[in-house]
GROMACS .gro file of N, CA, C and O in nm:
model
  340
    1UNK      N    1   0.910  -0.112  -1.342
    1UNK     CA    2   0.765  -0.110  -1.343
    1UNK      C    3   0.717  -0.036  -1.466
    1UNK      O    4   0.681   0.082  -1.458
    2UNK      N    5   0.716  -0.123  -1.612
    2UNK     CA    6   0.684  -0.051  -1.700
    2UNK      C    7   0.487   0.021  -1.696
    2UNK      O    8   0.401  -0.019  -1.617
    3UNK      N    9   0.471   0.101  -1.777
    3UNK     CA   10   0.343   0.081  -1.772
    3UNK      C   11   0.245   0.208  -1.684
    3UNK      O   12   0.122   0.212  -1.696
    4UNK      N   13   0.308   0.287  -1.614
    4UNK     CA   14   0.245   0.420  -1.539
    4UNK      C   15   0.364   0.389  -1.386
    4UNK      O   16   0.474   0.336  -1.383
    5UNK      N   17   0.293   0.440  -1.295
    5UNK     CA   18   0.372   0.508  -1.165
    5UNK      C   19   0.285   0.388  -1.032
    5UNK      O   20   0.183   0.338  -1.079
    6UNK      N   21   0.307   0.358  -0.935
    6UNK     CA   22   0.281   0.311  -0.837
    6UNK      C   23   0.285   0.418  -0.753
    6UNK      O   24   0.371   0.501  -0.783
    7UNK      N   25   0.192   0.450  -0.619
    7UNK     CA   26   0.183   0.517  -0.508
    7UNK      C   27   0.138   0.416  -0.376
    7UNK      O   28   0.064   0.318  -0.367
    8UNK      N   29   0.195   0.467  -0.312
    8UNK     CA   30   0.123   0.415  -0.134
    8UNK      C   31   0.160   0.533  -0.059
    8UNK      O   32   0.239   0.619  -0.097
    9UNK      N   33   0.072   0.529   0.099
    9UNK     CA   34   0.047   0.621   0.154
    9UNK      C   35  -0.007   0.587   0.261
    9UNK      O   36  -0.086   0.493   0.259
   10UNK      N   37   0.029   0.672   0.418
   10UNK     CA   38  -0.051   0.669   0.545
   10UNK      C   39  -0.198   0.714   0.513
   10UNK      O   40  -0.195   0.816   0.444
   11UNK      N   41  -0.300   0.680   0.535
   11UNK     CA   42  -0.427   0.685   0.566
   11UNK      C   43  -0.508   0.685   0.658
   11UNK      O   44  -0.534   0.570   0.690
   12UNK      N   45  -0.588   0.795   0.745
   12UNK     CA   46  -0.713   0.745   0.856
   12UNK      C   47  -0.796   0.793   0.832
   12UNK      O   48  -0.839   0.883   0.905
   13UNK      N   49  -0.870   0.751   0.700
   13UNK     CA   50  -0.964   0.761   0.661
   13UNK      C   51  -1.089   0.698   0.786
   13UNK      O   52  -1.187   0.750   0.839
   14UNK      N   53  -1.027   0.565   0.796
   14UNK     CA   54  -1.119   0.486   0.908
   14UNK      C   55  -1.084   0.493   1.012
   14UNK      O   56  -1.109   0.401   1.090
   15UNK      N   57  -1.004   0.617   1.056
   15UNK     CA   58  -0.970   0.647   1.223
   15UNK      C   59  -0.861   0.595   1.275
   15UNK      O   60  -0.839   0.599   1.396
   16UNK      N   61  -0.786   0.544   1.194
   16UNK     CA   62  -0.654   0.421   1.192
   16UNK      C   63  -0.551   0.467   1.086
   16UNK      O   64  -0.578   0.448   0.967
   17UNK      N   65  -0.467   0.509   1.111
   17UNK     CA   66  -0.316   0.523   0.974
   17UNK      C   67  -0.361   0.360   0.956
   17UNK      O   68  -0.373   0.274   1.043
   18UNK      N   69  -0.380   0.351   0.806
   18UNK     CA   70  -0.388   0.235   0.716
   18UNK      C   71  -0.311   0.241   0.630
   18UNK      O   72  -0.299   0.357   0.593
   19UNK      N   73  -0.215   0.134   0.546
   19UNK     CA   74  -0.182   0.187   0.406
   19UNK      C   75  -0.221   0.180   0.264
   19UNK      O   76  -0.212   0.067   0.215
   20UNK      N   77  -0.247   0.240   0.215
   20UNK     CA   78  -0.320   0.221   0.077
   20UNK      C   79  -0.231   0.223  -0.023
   20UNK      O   80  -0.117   0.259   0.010
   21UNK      N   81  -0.254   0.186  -0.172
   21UNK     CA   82  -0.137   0.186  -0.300
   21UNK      C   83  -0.252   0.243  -0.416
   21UNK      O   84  -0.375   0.250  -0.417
   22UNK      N   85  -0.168   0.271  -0.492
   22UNK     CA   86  -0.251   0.327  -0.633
   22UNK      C   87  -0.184   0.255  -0.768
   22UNK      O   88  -0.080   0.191  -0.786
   23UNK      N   89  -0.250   0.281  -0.818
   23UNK     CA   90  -0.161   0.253  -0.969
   23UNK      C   91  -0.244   0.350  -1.126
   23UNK      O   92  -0.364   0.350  -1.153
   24UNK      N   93  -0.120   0.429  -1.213
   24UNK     CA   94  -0.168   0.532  -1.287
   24UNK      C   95  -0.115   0.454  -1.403
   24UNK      O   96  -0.016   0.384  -1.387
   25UNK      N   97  -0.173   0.462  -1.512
   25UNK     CA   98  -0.112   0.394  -1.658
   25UNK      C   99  -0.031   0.527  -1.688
   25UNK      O  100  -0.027   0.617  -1.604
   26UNK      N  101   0.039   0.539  -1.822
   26UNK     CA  102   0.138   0.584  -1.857
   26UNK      C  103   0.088   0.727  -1.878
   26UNK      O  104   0.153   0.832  -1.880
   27UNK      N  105  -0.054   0.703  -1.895
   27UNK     CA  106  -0.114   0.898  -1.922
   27UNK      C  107  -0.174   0.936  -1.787
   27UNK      O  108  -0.275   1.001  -1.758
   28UNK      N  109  -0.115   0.899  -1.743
   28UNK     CA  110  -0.169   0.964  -1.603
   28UNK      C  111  -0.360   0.915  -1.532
   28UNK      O  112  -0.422   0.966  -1.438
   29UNK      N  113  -0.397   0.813  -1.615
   29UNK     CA  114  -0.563   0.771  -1.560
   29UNK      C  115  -0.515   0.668  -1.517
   29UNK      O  116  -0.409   0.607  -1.535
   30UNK      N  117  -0.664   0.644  -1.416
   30UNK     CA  118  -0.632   0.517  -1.279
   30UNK      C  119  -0.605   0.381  -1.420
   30UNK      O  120  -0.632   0.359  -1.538
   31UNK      N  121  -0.555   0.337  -1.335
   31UNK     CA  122  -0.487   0.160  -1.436
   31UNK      C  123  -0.647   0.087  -1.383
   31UNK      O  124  -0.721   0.116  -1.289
   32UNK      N  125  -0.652   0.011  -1.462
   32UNK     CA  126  -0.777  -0.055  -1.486
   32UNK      C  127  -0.733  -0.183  -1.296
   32UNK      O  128  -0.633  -0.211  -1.231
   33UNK      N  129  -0.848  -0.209  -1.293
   33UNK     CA  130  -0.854  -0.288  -1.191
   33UNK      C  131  -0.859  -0.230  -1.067
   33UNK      O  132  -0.898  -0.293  -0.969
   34UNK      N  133  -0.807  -0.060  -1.058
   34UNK     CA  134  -0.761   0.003  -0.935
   34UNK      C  135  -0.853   0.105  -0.901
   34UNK      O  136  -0.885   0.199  -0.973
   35UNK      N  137  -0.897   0.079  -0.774
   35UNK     CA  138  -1.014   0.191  -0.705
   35UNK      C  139  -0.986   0.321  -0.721
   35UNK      O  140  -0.865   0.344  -0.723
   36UNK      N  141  -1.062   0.422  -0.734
   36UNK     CA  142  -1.033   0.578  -0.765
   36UNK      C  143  -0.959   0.609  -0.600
   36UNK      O  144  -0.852   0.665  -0.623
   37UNK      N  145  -0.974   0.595  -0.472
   37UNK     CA  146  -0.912   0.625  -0.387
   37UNK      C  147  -0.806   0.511  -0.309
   37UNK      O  148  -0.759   0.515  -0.196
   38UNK      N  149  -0.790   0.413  -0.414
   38UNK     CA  150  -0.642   0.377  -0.386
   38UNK      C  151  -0.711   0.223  -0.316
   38UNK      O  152  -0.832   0.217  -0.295
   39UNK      N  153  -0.621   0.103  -0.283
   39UNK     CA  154  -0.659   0.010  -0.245
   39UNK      C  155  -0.600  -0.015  -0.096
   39UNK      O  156  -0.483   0.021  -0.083
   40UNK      N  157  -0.662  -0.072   0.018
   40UNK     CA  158  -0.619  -0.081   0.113
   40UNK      C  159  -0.490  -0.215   0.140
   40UNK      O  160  -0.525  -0.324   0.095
   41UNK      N  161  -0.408  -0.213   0.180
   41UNK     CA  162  -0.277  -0.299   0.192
   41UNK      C  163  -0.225  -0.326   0.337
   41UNK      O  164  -0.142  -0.277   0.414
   42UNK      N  165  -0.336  -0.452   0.335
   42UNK     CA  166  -0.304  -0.534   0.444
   42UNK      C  167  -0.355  -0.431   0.608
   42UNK      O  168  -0.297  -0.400   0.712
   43UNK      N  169  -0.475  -0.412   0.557
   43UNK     CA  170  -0.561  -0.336   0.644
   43UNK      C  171  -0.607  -0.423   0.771
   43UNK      O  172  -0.691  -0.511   0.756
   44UNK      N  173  -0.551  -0.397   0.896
   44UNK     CA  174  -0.598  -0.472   0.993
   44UNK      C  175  -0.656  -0.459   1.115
   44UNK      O  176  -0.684  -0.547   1.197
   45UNK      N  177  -0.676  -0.301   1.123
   45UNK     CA  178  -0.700  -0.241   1.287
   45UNK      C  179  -0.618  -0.204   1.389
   45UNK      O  180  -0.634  -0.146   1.496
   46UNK      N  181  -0.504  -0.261   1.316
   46UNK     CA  182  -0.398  -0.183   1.402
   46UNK      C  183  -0.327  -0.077   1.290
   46UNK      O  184  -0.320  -0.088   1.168
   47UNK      N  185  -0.274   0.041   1.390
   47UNK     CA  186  -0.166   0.142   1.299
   47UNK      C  187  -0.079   0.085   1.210
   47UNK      O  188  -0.001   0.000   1.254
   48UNK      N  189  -0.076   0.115   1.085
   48UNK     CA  190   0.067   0.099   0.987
   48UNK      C  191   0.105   0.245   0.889
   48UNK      O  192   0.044   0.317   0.810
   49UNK      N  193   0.258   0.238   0.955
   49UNK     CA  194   0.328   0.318   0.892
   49UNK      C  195   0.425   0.305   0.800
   49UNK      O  196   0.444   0.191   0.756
   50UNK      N  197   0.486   0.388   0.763
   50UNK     CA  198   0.637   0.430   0.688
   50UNK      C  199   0.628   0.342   0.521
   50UNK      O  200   0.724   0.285   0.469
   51UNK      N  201   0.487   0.351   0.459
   51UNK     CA  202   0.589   0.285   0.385
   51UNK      C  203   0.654   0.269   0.277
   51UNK      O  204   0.683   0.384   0.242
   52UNK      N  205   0.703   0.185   0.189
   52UNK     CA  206   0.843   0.203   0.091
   52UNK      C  207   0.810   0.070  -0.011
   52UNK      O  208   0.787  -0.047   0.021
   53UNK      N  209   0.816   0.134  -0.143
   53UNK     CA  210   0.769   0.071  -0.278
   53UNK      C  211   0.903  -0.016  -0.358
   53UNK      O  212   0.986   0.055  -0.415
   54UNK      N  213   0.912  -0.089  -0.359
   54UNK     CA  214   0.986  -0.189  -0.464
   54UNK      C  215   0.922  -0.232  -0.592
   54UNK      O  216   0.806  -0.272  -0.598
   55UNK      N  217   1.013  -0.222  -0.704
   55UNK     CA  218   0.955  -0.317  -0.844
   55UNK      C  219   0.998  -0.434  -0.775
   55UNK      O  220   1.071  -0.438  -0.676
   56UNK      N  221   0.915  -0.583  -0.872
   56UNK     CA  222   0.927  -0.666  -0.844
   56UNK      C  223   0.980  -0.763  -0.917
   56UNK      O  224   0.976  -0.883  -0.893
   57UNK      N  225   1.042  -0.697  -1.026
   57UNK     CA  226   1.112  -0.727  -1.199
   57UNK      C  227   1.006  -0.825  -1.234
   57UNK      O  228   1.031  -0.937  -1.280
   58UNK      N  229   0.890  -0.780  -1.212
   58UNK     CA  230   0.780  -0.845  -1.304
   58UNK      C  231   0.687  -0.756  -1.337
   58UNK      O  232   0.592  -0.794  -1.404
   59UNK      N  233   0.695  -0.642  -1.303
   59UNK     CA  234   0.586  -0.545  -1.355
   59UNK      C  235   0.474  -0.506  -1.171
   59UNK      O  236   0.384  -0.426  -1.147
   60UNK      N  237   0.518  -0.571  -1.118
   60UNK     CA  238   0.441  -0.578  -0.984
   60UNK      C  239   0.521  -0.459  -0.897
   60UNK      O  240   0.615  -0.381  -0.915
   61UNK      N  241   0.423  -0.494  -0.787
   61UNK     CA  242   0.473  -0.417  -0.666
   61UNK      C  243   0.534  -0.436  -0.550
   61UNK      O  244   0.440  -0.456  -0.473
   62UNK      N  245   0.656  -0.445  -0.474
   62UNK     CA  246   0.629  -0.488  -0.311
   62UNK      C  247   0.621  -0.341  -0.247
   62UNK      O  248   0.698  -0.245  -0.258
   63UNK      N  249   0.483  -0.360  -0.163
   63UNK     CA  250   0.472  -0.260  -0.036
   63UNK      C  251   0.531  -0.322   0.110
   63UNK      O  252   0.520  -0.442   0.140
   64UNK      N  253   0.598  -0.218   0.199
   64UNK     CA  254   0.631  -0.287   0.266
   64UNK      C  255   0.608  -0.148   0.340
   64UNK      O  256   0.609  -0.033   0.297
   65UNK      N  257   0.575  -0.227   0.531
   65UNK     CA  258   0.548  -0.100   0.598
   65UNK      C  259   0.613  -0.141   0.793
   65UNK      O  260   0.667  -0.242   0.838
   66UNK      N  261   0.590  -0.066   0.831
   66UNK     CA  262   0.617  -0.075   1.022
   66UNK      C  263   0.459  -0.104   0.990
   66UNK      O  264   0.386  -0.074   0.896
   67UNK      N  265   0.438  -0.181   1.117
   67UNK     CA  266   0.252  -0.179   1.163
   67UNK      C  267   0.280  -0.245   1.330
   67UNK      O  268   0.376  -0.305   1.377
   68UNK      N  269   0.157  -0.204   1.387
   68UNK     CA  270   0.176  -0.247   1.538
   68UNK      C  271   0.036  -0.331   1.555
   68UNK      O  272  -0.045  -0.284   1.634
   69UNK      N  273   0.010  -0.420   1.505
   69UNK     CA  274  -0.064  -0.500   1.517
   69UNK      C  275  -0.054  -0.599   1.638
   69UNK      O  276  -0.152  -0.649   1.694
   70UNK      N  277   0.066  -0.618   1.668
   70UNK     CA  278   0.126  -0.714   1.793
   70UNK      C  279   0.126  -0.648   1.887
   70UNK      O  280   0.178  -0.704   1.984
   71UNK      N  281   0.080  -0.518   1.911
   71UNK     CA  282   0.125  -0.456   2.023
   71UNK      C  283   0.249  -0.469   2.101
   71UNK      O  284   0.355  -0.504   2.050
   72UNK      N  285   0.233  -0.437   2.238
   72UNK     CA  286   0.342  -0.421   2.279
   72UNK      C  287   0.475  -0.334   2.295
   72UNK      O  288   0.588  -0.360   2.337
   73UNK      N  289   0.396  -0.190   2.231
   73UNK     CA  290   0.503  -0.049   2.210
   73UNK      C  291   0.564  -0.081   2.109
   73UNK      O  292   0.617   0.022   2.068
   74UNK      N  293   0.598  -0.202   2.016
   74UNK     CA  294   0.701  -0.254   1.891
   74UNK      C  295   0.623  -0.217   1.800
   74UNK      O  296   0.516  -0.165   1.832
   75UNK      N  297   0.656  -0.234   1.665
   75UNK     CA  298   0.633  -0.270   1.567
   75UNK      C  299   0.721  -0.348   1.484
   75UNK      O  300   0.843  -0.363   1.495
   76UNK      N  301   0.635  -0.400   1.393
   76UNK     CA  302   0.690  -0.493   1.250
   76UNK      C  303   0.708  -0.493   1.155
   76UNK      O  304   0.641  -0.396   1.121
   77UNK      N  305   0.753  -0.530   1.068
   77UNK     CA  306   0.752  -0.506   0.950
   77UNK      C  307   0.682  -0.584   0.840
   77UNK      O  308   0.692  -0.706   0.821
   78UNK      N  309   0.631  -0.523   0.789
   78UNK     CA  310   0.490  -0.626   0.685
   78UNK      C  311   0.561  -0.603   0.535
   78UNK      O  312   0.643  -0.521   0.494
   79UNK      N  313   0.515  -0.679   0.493
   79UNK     CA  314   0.518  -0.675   0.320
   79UNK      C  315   0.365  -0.740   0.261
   79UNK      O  316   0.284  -0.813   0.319
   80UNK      N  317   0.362  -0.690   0.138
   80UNK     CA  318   0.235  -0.747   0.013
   80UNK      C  319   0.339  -0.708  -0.077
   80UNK      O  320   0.420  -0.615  -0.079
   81UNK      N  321   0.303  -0.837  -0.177
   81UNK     CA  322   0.303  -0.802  -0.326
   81UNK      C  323   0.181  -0.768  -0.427
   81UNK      O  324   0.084  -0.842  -0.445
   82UNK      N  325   0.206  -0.629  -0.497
   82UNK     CA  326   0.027  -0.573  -0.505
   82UNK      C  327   0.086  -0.637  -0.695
   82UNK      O  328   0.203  -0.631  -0.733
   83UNK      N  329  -0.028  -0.690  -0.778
   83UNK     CA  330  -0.015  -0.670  -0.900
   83UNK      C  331  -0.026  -0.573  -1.002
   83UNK      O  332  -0.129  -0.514  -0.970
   84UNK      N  333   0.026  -0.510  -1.127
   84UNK     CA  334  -0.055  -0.400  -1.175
   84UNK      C  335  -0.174  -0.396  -1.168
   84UNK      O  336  -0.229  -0.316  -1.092
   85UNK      N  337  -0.243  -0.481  -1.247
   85UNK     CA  338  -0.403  -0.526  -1.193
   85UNK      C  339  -0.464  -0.524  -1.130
   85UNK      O  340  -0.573  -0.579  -1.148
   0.00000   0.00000   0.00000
């Protein structure tokens, strides 16, 4: 992931662990395209946790997380691919 750092993170901002991602260019300021408090990733009303960043040998991102959207005491496992952009 040339180009700055990728972040994601639990969030309940909206009363819900959500996960959000960031993206920083190489001097440390937000990368163009990216909200000052991070973008929401695959925000749905149900809890999502744990999650874990991959390059995508294109300069991209995969987020991938547990979420319990299905209920049922389980959870799943989700993925997005976020762009630098």
């Amino acid at each position: 992931m040339a180009g700055g750092a990728f972040f994601a993170w639990m969030d309940a901002r909206d009363a819900v662990y959500y996960i959000y991602a960031q993206h920083l260019d190489p001097s440390g300021a937000l990368a163009p395209g990216w909200l000052a408090d991070g973008a929401a990733v695959g925000a749905v009303g149900a809890a999502q946790f744990d999650p874990v960043l991959a390059p995508d040998g294109t300069g991209a991102l995969l987020v991938a997380w547990t979420d319990s959207r299905n209920g049922g005491g389980n959870s799943d496992i989700y993925a997005q691919r976020l762009a630098a952009d």
